[in-house]
PDB file of C-alpha atoms in Angstrom:
ATOM      1  CA  MET W   1      81.397 126.299 144.843  1.00 44.00           C
ATOM      2  CA  PRO W   2      84.380 124.111 145.287  1.00 52.00           C
ATOM      3  CA  ARG W   3      87.101 124.544 142.714  1.00 55.00           C
ATOM      4  CA  PHE W   4      86.672 120.760 141.594  1.00 53.00           C
ATOM      5  CA  PHE W   5      83.244 121.576 140.364  1.00 50.00           C
ATOM      6  CA  VAL W   6      84.294 124.359 138.353  1.00 55.00           C
ATOM      7  CA  PRO W   7      84.179 123.521 134.452  1.00 56.00           C
ATOM      8  CA  LEU W   8      87.676 122.590 133.197  1.00 60.00           C
ATOM      9  CA  LEU W   9      87.249 123.814 129.504  1.00 63.00           C
ATOM     10  CA  ALA W  10      87.193 127.347 128.882  1.00 61.00           C
ATOM     11  CA  GLY W  11      83.960 128.664 127.307  1.00 63.00           C
ATOM     12  CA  GLY W  12      82.069 125.189 128.190  1.00 67.00           C
ATOM     13  CA  THR W  13      78.789 125.522 129.345  1.00 74.00           C
ATOM     14  CA  PHE W  14      75.998 123.076 130.807  1.00 80.00           C
ATOM     15  CA  ALA W  15      74.148 123.380 127.552  1.00 84.00           C
ATOM     16  CA  ASP W  16      77.233 122.398 125.536  1.00 83.00           C
ATOM     17  CA  ARG W  17      77.939 119.375 127.747  1.00 84.00           C
ATOM     18  CA  LEU W  18      74.303 118.327 127.301  1.00 90.00           C
ATOM     19  CA  VAL W  19      74.465 118.641 123.530  1.00 90.00           C
ATOM     20  CA  ALA W  20      77.737 116.632 123.783  1.00 90.00           C
ATOM     21  CA  CYS W  21      76.039 113.846 125.634  1.00 93.00           C
ATOM     22  CA  ILE W  22      73.140 113.447 123.188  1.00 95.00           C
ATOM     23  CA  GLY W  23      75.522 113.690 120.218  1.00 94.00           C
ATOM     24  CA  ALA W  24      77.843 110.960 121.595  1.00 94.00           C
ATOM     25  CA  ALA W  25      75.023 108.763 122.587  1.00 95.00           C
ATOM     26  CA  LEU W  26      73.295 108.920 119.312  1.00 95.00           C
ATOM     27  CA  CYS W  27      76.126 108.684 116.987  1.00 93.00           C
ATOM     28  CA  ILE W  28      78.090 106.061 118.829  1.00 92.00           C
ATOM     29  CA  ALA W  29      74.863 103.905 118.829  1.00 90.00           C
ATOM     30  CA  LEU W  30      74.356 104.246 115.155  1.00 90.00           C
ATOM     31  CA  THR W  31      78.090 103.641 114.607  1.00 88.00           C
ATOM     32  CA  VAL W  32      77.866 100.286 116.661  1.00 83.00           C
ATOM     33  CA  LEU W  33      74.632  99.374 114.647  1.00 81.00           C
ATOM     34  CA  ILE W  34      76.066 100.087 111.363  1.00 82.00           C
ATOM     35  CA  ILE W  35      79.469  98.135 111.937  1.00 77.00           C
ATOM     36  CA  ALA W  36      77.796  95.109 113.895  1.00 73.00           C
ATOM     37  CA  ALA W  37      76.327  93.698 110.683  1.00 68.00           C
ATOM     38  CA  PRO W  38      79.650  92.688 109.005  1.00 66.00           C
ATOM     39  CA  PHE W  39      81.225  91.136 111.999  1.00 62.00           C
ATOM     40  CA  ASP W  40      79.827  87.899 113.831  1.00 64.00           C
ATOM     41  CA  ASP W  41      82.854  88.066 116.550  1.00 61.00           C
ATOM     42  CA  PRO W  42      81.487  90.096 119.435  1.00 60.00           C
ATOM     43  CA  ASN W  43      84.933  90.078 121.045  1.00 58.00           C
ATOM     44  CA  LEU W  44      86.345  92.086 118.177  1.00 55.00           C
ATOM     45  CA  LEU W  45      83.407  94.475 118.326  1.00 59.00           C
ATOM     46  CA  LEU W  46      84.224  95.144 121.837  1.00 59.00           C
ATOM     47  CA  LEU W  47      87.861  95.806 121.273  1.00 58.00           C
ATOM     48  CA  VAL W  48      87.125  98.345 118.715  1.00 62.00           C
ATOM     49  CA  ALA W  49      84.484 100.148 120.782  1.00 66.00           C
ATOM     50  CA  ALA W  50      87.170 101.461 123.265  1.00 78.00           C
ATOM     51  CA  PRO W  51      89.141 103.618 120.951  1.00 87.00           C
ATOM     52  CA  ILE W  52      86.087 104.958 119.118  1.00 91.00           C
ATOM     53  CA  GLY W  53      84.212 105.809 122.223  1.00 92.00           C
ATOM     54  CA  ALA W  54      87.430 107.783 123.273  1.00 93.00           C
ATOM     55  CA  SER W  55      87.225 109.761 119.868  1.00 96.00           C
ATOM     56  CA  ALA W  56      83.464 110.599 120.442  1.00 95.00           C
ATOM     57  CA  VAL W  57      84.369 112.409 123.743  1.00 94.00           C
ATOM     58  CA  LEU W  58      86.654 114.689 121.811  1.00 94.00           C
ATOM     59  CA  VAL W  59      84.542 115.040 118.667  1.00 95.00           C
ATOM     60  CA  PHE W  60      81.144 115.753 120.647  1.00 94.00           C
ATOM     61  CA  ALA W  61      82.681 117.626 123.970  1.00 90.00           C
ATOM     62  CA  VAL W  62      85.593 119.555 122.189  1.00 90.00           C
ATOM     63  CA  PRO W  63      84.755 119.661 118.546  1.00 91.00           C
ATOM     64  CA  ALA W  64      86.924 122.927 118.160  1.00 87.00           C
ATOM     65  CA  SER W  65      89.912 120.973 119.306  1.00 90.00           C
ATOM     66  CA  PRO W  66      92.738 120.314 116.782  1.00 91.00           C
ATOM     67  CA  LEU W  67      92.964 116.758 118.222  1.00 94.00           C
ATOM     68  CA  ALA W  68      89.261 116.186 117.279  1.00 94.00           C
ATOM     69  CA  GLN W  69      89.120 117.112 113.619  1.00 96.00           C
ATOM     70  CA  PRO W  70      88.279 114.530 111.040  1.00 97.00           C
ATOM     71  CA  TRP W  71      91.864 113.653 109.784  1.00 97.00           C
ATOM     72  CA  PRO W  72      93.185 113.177 113.296  1.00 97.00           C
ATOM     73  CA  VAL W  73      90.098 110.900 114.179  1.00 97.00           C
ATOM     74  CA  ILE W  74      90.442 108.773 111.060  1.00 97.00           C
ATOM     75  CA  GLY W  75      94.127 109.106 110.413  1.00 97.00           C
ATOM     76  CA  GLY W  76      95.294 108.847 114.086  1.00 97.00           C
ATOM     77  CA  ASN W  77      93.232 105.771 114.764  1.00 96.00           C
ATOM     78  CA  VAL W  78      94.152 103.946 111.536  1.00 97.00           C
ATOM     79  CA  ILE W  79      97.832 104.778 111.638  1.00 97.00           C
ATOM     80  CA  SER W  80      98.109 103.878 115.495  1.00 97.00           C
ATOM     81  CA  ALA W  81      96.484 100.628 114.796  1.00 96.00           C
ATOM     82  CA  LEU W  82      99.025 100.084 112.000  1.00 97.00           C
ATOM     83  CA  VAL W  83     101.745 100.593 114.313  1.00 98.00           C
ATOM     84  CA  GLY W  84     100.314  98.441 116.924  1.00 97.00           C
ATOM     85  CA  VAL W  85      99.813  95.432 114.381  1.00 96.00           C
ATOM     86  CA  THR W  86     103.221  95.778 113.350  1.00 97.00           C
ATOM     87  CA  VAL W  87     104.864  95.936 116.909  1.00 97.00           C
ATOM     88  CA  ALA W  88     102.690  92.832 117.682  1.00 95.00           C
ATOM     89  CA  GLN W  89     103.998  90.905 114.811  1.00 94.00           C
ATOM     90  CA  LEU W  90     107.588  91.947 115.701  1.00 95.00           C
ATOM     91  CA  VAL W  91     107.925  91.916 119.434  1.00 95.00           C
ATOM     92  CA  PRO W  92     106.945  88.949 121.365  1.00 92.00           C
ATOM     93  CA  ILE W  93     107.036  90.248 124.861  1.00 94.00           C
ATOM     94  CA  PRO W  94     103.741  91.952 125.705  1.00 93.00           C
ATOM     95  CA  ALA W  95     104.908  94.498 128.088  1.00 95.00           C
ATOM     96  CA  LEU W  96     107.509  95.734 125.684  1.00 97.00           C
ATOM     97  CA  ALA W  97     105.384  95.385 122.789  1.00 96.00           C
ATOM     98  CA  ALA W  98     102.513  97.636 124.565  1.00 97.00           C
ATOM     99  CA  GLY W  99     105.034 100.374 125.332  1.00 97.00           C
ATOM    100  CA  LEU W 100     106.652 100.362 121.894  1.00 98.00           C
ATOM    101  CA  ALA W 101     103.016 100.322 120.236  1.00 97.00           C
ATOM    102  CA  VAL W 102     101.820 103.474 122.030  1.00 97.00           C
ATOM    103  CA  GLY W 103     105.334 105.160 121.870  1.00 98.00           C
ATOM    104  CA  GLY W 104     105.597 104.392 118.215  1.00 98.00           C
ATOM    105  CA  ALA W 105     101.887 105.625 117.752  1.00 98.00           C
ATOM    106  CA  ILE W 106     102.439 109.033 119.110  1.00 98.00           C
ATOM    107  CA  LEU W 107     105.479 109.383 116.993  1.00 98.00           C
ATOM    108  CA  ALA W 108     103.718 108.290 113.756  1.00 98.00           C
ATOM    109  CA  MET W 109     100.842 110.518 114.489  1.00 97.00           C
ATOM    110  CA  SER W 110     103.027 113.370 115.252  1.00 96.00           C
ATOM    111  CA  LEU W 111     104.758 113.155 112.186  1.00 97.00           C
ATOM    112  CA  THR W 112     101.494 112.892 110.078  1.00 97.00           C
ATOM    113  CA  ARG W 113      99.761 115.880 111.873  1.00 95.00           C
ATOM    114  CA  SER W 114      97.052 113.396 112.960  1.00 96.00           C
ATOM    115  CA  LEU W 115      97.699 113.390 116.815  1.00 96.00           C
ATOM    116  CA  HIS W 116      94.606 111.843 118.404  1.00 97.00           C
ATOM    117  CA  PRO W 117      94.689 110.470 122.132  1.00 95.00           C
ATOM    118  CA  PRO W 118      92.336 107.404 121.256  1.00 95.00           C
ATOM    119  CA  GLY W 119      95.032 106.241 118.842  1.00 96.00           C
ATOM    120  CA  GLY W 120      97.140 105.298 121.799  1.00 96.00           C
ATOM    121  CA  ALA W 121      93.986 102.799 122.588  1.00 94.00           C
ATOM    122  CA  ALA W 122      93.918 101.582 119.076  1.00 94.00           C
ATOM    123  CA  ALA W 123      97.730 100.691 119.062  1.00 96.00           C
ATOM    124  CA  LEU W 124      97.355  99.063 122.412  1.00 94.00           C
ATOM    125  CA  SER W 125      94.183  97.096 121.447  1.00 92.00           C
ATOM    126  CA  ALA W 126      96.367  95.645 118.363  1.00 92.00           C
ATOM    127  CA  VAL W 127      99.078  94.486 120.975  1.00 94.00           C
ATOM    128  CA  LEU W 128      96.918  93.186 123.699  1.00 91.00           C
ATOM    129  CA  GLY W 129      93.817  92.010 121.835  1.00 85.00           C
ATOM    130  CA  GLY W 130      94.638  88.455 122.201  1.00 82.00           C
ATOM    131  CA  PRO W 131      94.454  85.617 119.571  1.00 84.00           C
ATOM    132  CA  ALA W 132      91.610  86.980 117.620  1.00 79.00           C
ATOM    133  CA  MET W 133      93.514  90.303 117.296  1.00 82.00           C
ATOM    134  CA  LEU W 134      96.671  88.662 116.120  1.00 83.00           C
ATOM    135  CA  ALA W 135      94.634  86.519 113.572  1.00 85.00           C
ATOM    136  CA  ALA W 136      93.233  89.636 112.155  1.00 86.00           C
ATOM    137  CA  GLY W 137      96.664  91.116 111.524  1.00 89.00           C
ATOM    138  CA  TYR W 138      96.636  94.187 109.077  1.00 94.00           C
ATOM    139  CA  THR W 139      92.910  93.674 108.531  1.00 91.00           C
ATOM    140  CA  TYR W 140      92.440  95.148 111.849  1.00 90.00           C
ATOM    141  CA  PRO W 141      93.348  98.737 111.145  1.00 93.00           C
ATOM    142  CA  PHE W 142      91.057  99.114 108.205  1.00 91.00           C
ATOM    143  CA  LEU W 143      88.036  96.810 109.069  1.00 81.00           C
ATOM    144  CA  PRO W 144      87.065  97.520 111.542  1.00 83.00           C
ATOM    145  CA  VAL W 145      89.057 100.642 113.074  1.00 91.00           C
ATOM    146  CA  ALA W 146      88.847 102.780 109.643  1.00 93.00           C
ATOM    147  CA  LEU W 147      85.326 101.906 109.193  1.00 90.00           C
ATOM    148  CA  ASN W 148      84.463 102.949 112.643  1.00 91.00           C
ATOM    149  CA  ALA W 149      86.320 106.197 112.378  1.00 95.00           C
ATOM    150  CA  VAL W 150      84.776 107.168 108.923  1.00 95.00           C
ATOM    151  CA  ILE W 151      81.325 106.557 110.253  1.00 94.00           C
ATOM    152  CA  LEU W 152      81.704 108.336 113.157  1.00 95.00           C
ATOM    153  CA  THR W 153      83.169 111.415 111.610  1.00 96.00           C
ATOM    154  CA  ALA W 154      80.569 111.502 109.011  1.00 96.00           C
ATOM    155  CA  LEU W 155      78.023 111.203 111.723  1.00 96.00           C
ATOM    156  CA  ALA W 156      79.534 113.980 113.795  1.00 96.00           C
ATOM    157  CA  ILE W 157      79.618 116.340 110.760  1.00 96.00           C
ATOM    158  CA  ALA W 158      75.929 115.847 110.246  1.00 95.00           C
ATOM    159  CA  PHE W 159      75.220 116.180 113.975  1.00 95.00           C
ATOM    160  CA  HIS W 160      77.227 119.524 114.345  1.00 93.00           C
ATOM    161  CA  ARG W 161      75.265 121.130 111.430  1.00 92.00           C
ATOM    162  CA  PHE W 162      72.433 121.564 113.908  1.00 90.00           C
ATOM    163  CA  SER W 163      74.604 121.750 117.270  1.00 88.00           C
ATOM    164  CA  GLY W 164      75.734 125.325 116.811  1.00 83.00           C
ATOM    165  CA  HIS W 165      79.469 124.269 116.354  1.00 85.00           C
ATOM    166  CA  SER W 166      81.675 124.541 113.545  1.00 86.00           C
ATOM    167  CA  TYR W 167      82.848 121.021 112.533  1.00 92.00           C
ATOM    168  CA  PRO W 168      85.291 120.628 111.114  1.00 93.00           C
ATOM    169  CA  HIS W 169      86.245 123.547 113.066  1.00 88.00           C
ATOM    170  CA  ARG W 170      86.920 126.836 111.326  1.00 84.00           C
ATOM    171  CA  PRO W 171      87.749 129.879 113.372  1.00 70.00           C
ATOM    172  CA  VAL W 172      84.552 132.159 112.654  1.00 64.00           C
ATOM    173  CA  PRO W 173      84.727 135.861 113.350  1.00 61.00           C
ATOM    174  CA  VAL W 174      81.978 137.502 115.565  1.00 55.00           C
ATOM    175  CA  ALA W 175      80.110 140.490 114.026  1.00 54.00           C
ATOM    176  CA  GLY W 176      80.821 143.375 116.227  1.00 50.00           C
ATOM    177  CA  HIS W 177      81.164 147.171 116.220  1.00 47.00           C
ATOM    178  CA  LEU W 178      84.049 148.868 114.288  1.00 50.00           C
ATOM    179  CA  LEU W 179      86.723 149.961 116.528  1.00 48.00           C
ATOM    180  CA  PRO W 180      89.945 151.790 116.014  1.00 52.00           C
ATOM    181  CA  PRO W 181      92.827 149.248 115.645  1.00 57.00           C
ATOM    182  CA  PRO W 182      95.058 148.848 118.844  1.00 55.00           C
ATOM    183  CA  ILE W 183      98.350 150.815 119.214  1.00 53.00           C
ATOM    184  CA  LEU W 184     100.213 147.645 119.126  1.00 59.00           C
ATOM    185  CA  PRO W 185      98.388 145.041 117.083  1.00 63.00           C
ATOM    186  CA  LEU W 186      98.823 141.407 117.567  1.00 64.00           C
ATOM    187  CA  HIS W 187     100.622 139.237 115.026  1.00 68.00           C
ATOM    188  CA  PRO W 188     100.591 135.482 114.713  1.00 70.00           C
ATOM    189  CA  GLU W 189     104.406 135.594 115.244  1.00 75.00           C
ATOM    190  CA  ASP W 190     103.614 137.170 118.831  1.00 74.00           C
ATOM    191  CA  ILE W 191     101.433 134.293 119.431  1.00 71.00           C
ATOM    192  CA  ASP W 192     104.048 131.735 118.408  1.00 74.00           C
ATOM    193  CA  GLN W 193     106.655 133.487 120.608  1.00 76.00           C
ATOM    194  CA  ALA W 194     104.193 133.784 123.611  1.00 71.00           C
ATOM    195  CA  LEU W 195     103.724 129.758 123.274  1.00 66.00           C
ATOM    196  CA  ALA W 196     107.571 129.214 123.113  1.00 74.00           C
ATOM    197  CA  ASP W 197     107.920 131.294 126.018  1.00 75.00           C
ATOM    198  CA  LEU W 198     105.516 129.144 128.197  1.00 65.00           C
ATOM    199  CA  GLY W 199     106.931 125.874 126.892  1.00 66.00           C
ATOM    200  CA  GLU W 200     103.609 124.157 126.856  1.00 64.00           C
ATOM    201  CA  THR W 201     101.452 122.370 124.426  1.00 63.00           C
ATOM    202  CA  PHE W 202      97.863 123.685 124.408  1.00 65.00           C
ATOM    203  CA  ASP W 203      94.923 121.921 122.973  1.00 67.00           C
ATOM    204  CA  VAL W 204      93.939 124.888 120.851  1.00 71.00           C
ATOM    205  CA  ALA W 205      94.995 126.124 117.422  1.00 69.00           C
ATOM    206  CA  ARG W 206      96.734 129.358 116.936  1.00 70.00           C
ATOM    207  CA  GLU W 207      94.076 130.809 114.529  1.00 73.00           C
ATOM    208  CA  ASP W 208      91.528 130.191 117.433  1.00 71.00           C
ATOM    209  CA  LEU W 209      94.142 132.036 119.771  1.00 71.00           C
ATOM    210  CA  ASP W 210      94.468 134.916 117.418  1.00 72.00           C
ATOM    211  CA  LEU W 211      90.612 135.207 116.901  1.00 72.00           C
ATOM    212  CA  LEU W 212      90.102 134.948 120.844  1.00 72.00           C
ATOM    213  CA  PHE W 213      92.796 137.607 121.516  1.00 71.00           C
ATOM    214  CA  SER W 214      91.102 139.946 119.070  1.00 71.00           C
ATOM    215  CA  ARG W 215      87.723 139.458 120.805  1.00 72.00           C
ATOM    216  CA  VAL W 216      89.294 140.390 124.169  1.00 72.00           C
ATOM    217  CA  GLU W 217      90.705 143.526 122.492  1.00 69.00           C
ATOM    218  CA  HIS W 218      87.119 144.444 121.155  1.00 67.00           C
ATOM    219  CA  HIS W 219      85.669 144.003 124.574  1.00 72.00           C
ATOM    220  CA  ALA W 220      88.269 145.776 126.309  1.00 69.00           C
ATOM    221  CA  ALA W 221      87.879 148.801 123.781  1.00 68.00           C
ATOM    222  CA  LEU W 222      84.140 148.836 124.294  1.00 69.00           C
ATOM    223  CA  ARG W 223      84.685 148.841 128.031  1.00 71.00           C
ATOM    224  CA  ALA W 224      87.169 151.734 127.599  1.00 67.00           C
ATOM    225  CA  LEU W 225      84.546 153.754 125.394  1.00 70.00           C
ATOM    226  CA  SER W 226      81.871 153.050 127.729  1.00 68.00           C
ATOM    227  CA  PRO W 227      80.642 155.796 129.938  1.00 65.00           C
ATOM    228  CA  PRO W 228      81.688 155.478 133.858  1.00 64.00           C
ATOM    229  CA  PRO W 229      78.858 154.317 135.894  1.00 61.00           C
ATOM    230  CA  LYS W 230      77.027 157.156 137.783  1.00 58.00           C
TER     231      LYS W 230
END
């Protein structure tokens, strides 16, 4: 199989992708149905659908991601939209306003621990949304952006109760055989130092890495205790 057909996400299976497709399809359709009633302007509805659709990719395809948790989904979209509206009102040059809105949204989300990639789209929509978006002003981040985010998050929590995934995500230890502790047990500080050595930001929480490494040690110990094949 060519490398570009190999799944990109570690641990991802076809069944998980299928569940993600079903969850996103159902919950986005319900979200749009729920929010369509209060708004008569179809153009505004279309502008809001873009960042929320991107949020759905994270919430349903990678529900364990720190970027897909409820606070980033809601806070990241709303905070970014607030930044976008502010920039749109202060900077009259569209190209400059677009750059400042997205850059400012990344900074604001980082400072509030709500980093969420679709927030960049929410900020950009506030700047490039045209006269209707400018007229909406500071109403836009709350109605409909916050409303979209809250509804999608609530539907995702309900859906993942049946999907087999923990959402909001919590590392869940796997029951296994008790084994002797390793000679050099890992500590969270070791994980922090290893991440610092690599100098990259990975889309996984330290707690999940700790749990993953413990399972790697578990299976390595099982393999070491297993009798050699005859």
